[in-house]
Amino acid sequence: PEGLFVYQGHIDVADPGEPLSASMVLQGKGASREHLSAYQLLTGPEPWRFPADVVLDGCESLGAWGSAEWGGLVPALLSRGAERVTSTLWPLLDTPSAATMTSEIVSAVSGPGDPAERLANTQRAKLAAWQAGDRKVWPHHFGAHVITGITREH
């Protein structure tokens, strides 16, 4: 499959011991939130199909923490057609710098060539700018993103 799906919003991390409870918040606040969970993606009505590239730009969207099992949103999306999922390792801050980084991440992973290489190049450029004194760029923002999945052919 080709294409790109971008989710930018709040991720509810999984309950301890229940990795499939990780979810994307679709709307609402507090108890009235509507979610799309990893469990719903895996067990919901067919066809839940996602394009080749998915960006989950929300707090701790990789879901690597909090469970001995790796079974959250990223593996659910991979099992539903995504070939590569760009996600985050830690909570993100809601700042203009983070919003700019999101745009750059989407451009990097959706462009031609290997998205992992393009993401790494973007992160290296941000690191160089930060090391040169640019304080509009934060390692917390540009270092959070990782890609899980298969590499695109050059």
Short mmCIF file of C-alpha atoms in Angstrom, two decimals:
data_model
loop_
_atom_site.label_atom_id
_atom_site.label_comp_id
_atom_site.label_asym_id
_atom_site.label_seq_id
_atom_site.Cartn_x
_atom_site.Cartn_y
_atom_site.Cartn_z
CA PRO A 1 0.00 0.00 0.00
CA GLU A 2 1.02 3.58 -0.57
CA GLY A 3 0.02 6.78 1.15
CA LEU A 4 0.40 8.52 4.46
CA PHE A 5 -1.74 8.67 7.61
CA VAL A 6 -0.80 11.31 10.19
CA TYR A 7 -2.22 11.40 13.70
CA GLN A 8 -1.20 14.38 15.79
CA GLY A 9 -2.86 14.39 19.16
CA HIS A 10 -3.03 12.80 22.56
CA ILE A 11 -2.06 9.18 23.06
CA ASP A 12 -3.36 7.41 26.13
CA VAL A 13 -0.56 5.05 27.08
CA ALA A 14 -1.44 1.48 27.89
CA ASP A 15 -2.54 0.38 31.31
CA PRO A 16 0.22 -1.65 33.02
CA GLY A 17 0.06 -5.21 31.74
CA GLU A 18 -2.50 -4.34 29.05
CA PRO A 19 -0.56 -3.05 26.02
CA LEU A 20 -3.61 -3.26 23.74
CA SER A 21 -5.33 -0.55 25.81
CA ALA A 22 -3.02 2.11 24.30
CA SER A 23 -5.17 4.45 22.22
CA MET A 24 -5.41 7.55 20.09
CA VAL A 25 -7.80 10.10 21.58
CA LEU A 26 -10.21 11.07 18.81
CA GLN A 27 -12.26 13.71 20.63
CA GLY A 28 -13.57 14.81 23.99
CA LYS A 29 -12.04 15.38 27.39
CA GLY A 30 -11.92 13.47 30.63
CA ALA A 31 -14.30 10.52 30.95
CA SER A 32 -16.14 11.50 27.74
CA ARG A 33 -13.10 10.91 25.51
CA GLU A 34 -13.55 8.82 22.42
CA HIS A 35 -10.62 6.54 21.68
CA LEU A 36 -9.34 4.22 19.01
CA SER A 37 -7.32 1.58 20.84
CA ALA A 38 -4.83 -1.00 19.66
CA TYR A 39 -7.35 -3.65 20.70
CA GLN A 40 -10.04 -2.05 18.51
CA LEU A 41 -7.64 -1.88 15.56
CA LEU A 42 -6.87 -5.58 15.90
CA THR A 43 -10.37 -6.88 16.63
CA GLY A 44 -12.62 -4.31 14.97
CA PRO A 45 -14.60 -4.78 11.80
CA GLU A 46 -12.66 -5.45 8.62
CA PRO A 47 -11.12 -3.82 6.77
CA TRP A 48 -8.96 -1.73 9.06
CA ARG A 49 -6.29 -0.96 6.49
CA PHE A 50 -3.65 1.73 6.83
CA PRO A 51 -1.35 3.20 4.18
CA ALA A 52 2.34 2.31 3.97
CA ASP A 53 3.48 5.24 6.12
CA VAL A 54 1.93 6.23 9.44
CA VAL A 55 3.03 9.03 11.75
CA LEU A 56 1.78 8.83 15.35
CA ASP A 57 2.80 12.19 16.75
CA GLY A 58 1.67 12.00 20.34
CA CYS A 59 3.18 11.33 23.74
CA GLU A 60 4.99 8.00 24.03
CA SER A 61 3.21 6.63 20.97
CA LEU A 62 5.75 3.81 20.47
CA GLY A 63 4.44 2.28 23.69
CA ALA A 64 7.77 0.71 24.59
CA TRP A 65 7.44 1.64 28.28
CA GLY A 66 5.06 0.34 30.88
CA SER A 67 4.69 -3.23 29.70
CA ALA A 68 6.83 -6.32 29.32
CA GLU A 69 4.84 -7.06 26.17
CA TRP A 70 5.13 -4.99 23.05
CA GLY A 71 1.58 -4.98 21.74
CA GLY A 72 0.37 -1.39 21.53
CA LEU A 73 -0.58 0.94 18.69
CA VAL A 74 2.54 0.50 16.56
CA PRO A 75 2.31 -3.30 16.19
CA ALA A 76 -1.45 -2.99 15.65
CA LEU A 77 -0.89 -0.52 12.80
CA LEU A 78 1.80 -2.72 11.28
CA SER A 79 -0.58 -5.67 11.36
CA ARG A 80 -3.20 -3.55 9.57
CA GLY A 81 -1.16 -2.64 6.52
CA ALA A 82 1.31 0.01 7.60
CA GLU A 83 4.85 -0.77 6.49
CA ARG A 84 6.49 1.94 8.60
CA VAL A 85 5.24 3.72 11.71
CA THR A 86 6.98 6.85 12.95
CA SER A 87 6.26 7.24 16.64
CA THR A 88 7.71 8.86 19.77
CA LEU A 89 9.72 7.48 22.65
CA TRP A 90 8.67 9.95 25.33
CA PRO A 91 6.08 12.64 26.14
CA LEU A 92 6.12 15.65 23.82
CA LEU A 93 5.72 19.26 24.86
CA ASP A 94 2.99 21.38 23.29
CA THR A 95 5.16 24.22 21.98
CA PRO A 96 5.69 26.01 18.64
CA SER A 97 9.04 24.21 18.33
CA ALA A 98 7.30 20.84 18.64
CA ALA A 99 4.73 21.81 16.00
CA THR A 100 7.49 22.82 13.59
CA MET A 101 9.28 19.55 14.24
CA THR A 102 6.11 17.58 13.48
CA SER A 103 5.88 19.22 10.07
CA GLU A 104 9.52 18.41 9.38
CA ILE A 105 9.08 14.80 10.53
CA VAL A 106 6.12 14.32 8.19
CA SER A 107 8.12 15.78 5.29
CA ALA A 108 11.08 13.54 6.11
CA VAL A 109 9.18 10.27 6.30
CA SER A 110 6.87 10.91 3.36
CA GLY A 111 9.50 12.07 0.87
CA PRO A 112 11.33 9.96 -1.70
CA GLY A 113 14.01 7.52 -0.63
CA ASP A 114 14.55 5.79 2.69
CA PRO A 115 12.42 7.45 5.40
CA ALA A 116 14.71 6.24 8.19
CA GLU A 117 17.69 7.88 6.51
CA ARG A 118 15.73 11.08 5.91
CA LEU A 119 14.54 11.13 9.55
CA ALA A 120 18.10 10.60 10.80
CA ASN A 121 19.38 13.40 8.54
CA THR A 122 16.68 15.74 9.85
CA GLN A 123 17.58 14.87 13.44
CA ARG A 124 21.31 15.36 12.78
CA ALA A 125 20.66 18.77 11.22
CA LYS A 126 18.59 19.79 14.26
CA LEU A 127 21.33 18.56 16.60
CA ALA A 128 23.95 20.59 14.70
CA ALA A 129 21.74 23.71 14.90
CA TRP A 130 21.24 23.20 18.64
CA GLN A 131 24.97 22.66 19.20
CA ALA A 132 25.62 25.89 17.27
CA GLY A 133 23.44 27.78 19.75
CA ASP A 134 19.96 27.72 18.17
CA ARG A 135 17.72 27.47 21.23
CA LYS A 136 14.52 27.37 19.13
CA VAL A 137 15.43 23.74 18.51
CA TRP A 138 15.22 21.33 21.46
CA PRO A 139 16.71 17.82 21.59
CA HIS A 140 13.55 16.82 23.47
CA HIS A 141 11.54 17.48 20.29
CA PHE A 142 13.81 16.26 17.52
CA GLY A 143 15.14 13.23 19.37
CA ALA A 144 11.81 11.65 20.27
CA HIS A 145 10.89 10.18 16.88
CA VAL A 146 11.76 6.67 15.69
CA ILE A 147 10.62 4.49 12.80
CA THR A 148 9.46 0.90 13.20
CA GLY A 149 8.95 -1.28 10.15
CA ILE A 150 10.57 -2.06 6.84
CA THR A 151 12.79 0.17 4.73
CA ARG A 152 11.55 1.63 1.48
CA GLU A 153 13.62 0.76 -1.60
CA HIS A 154 15.84 3.53 -2.97
#
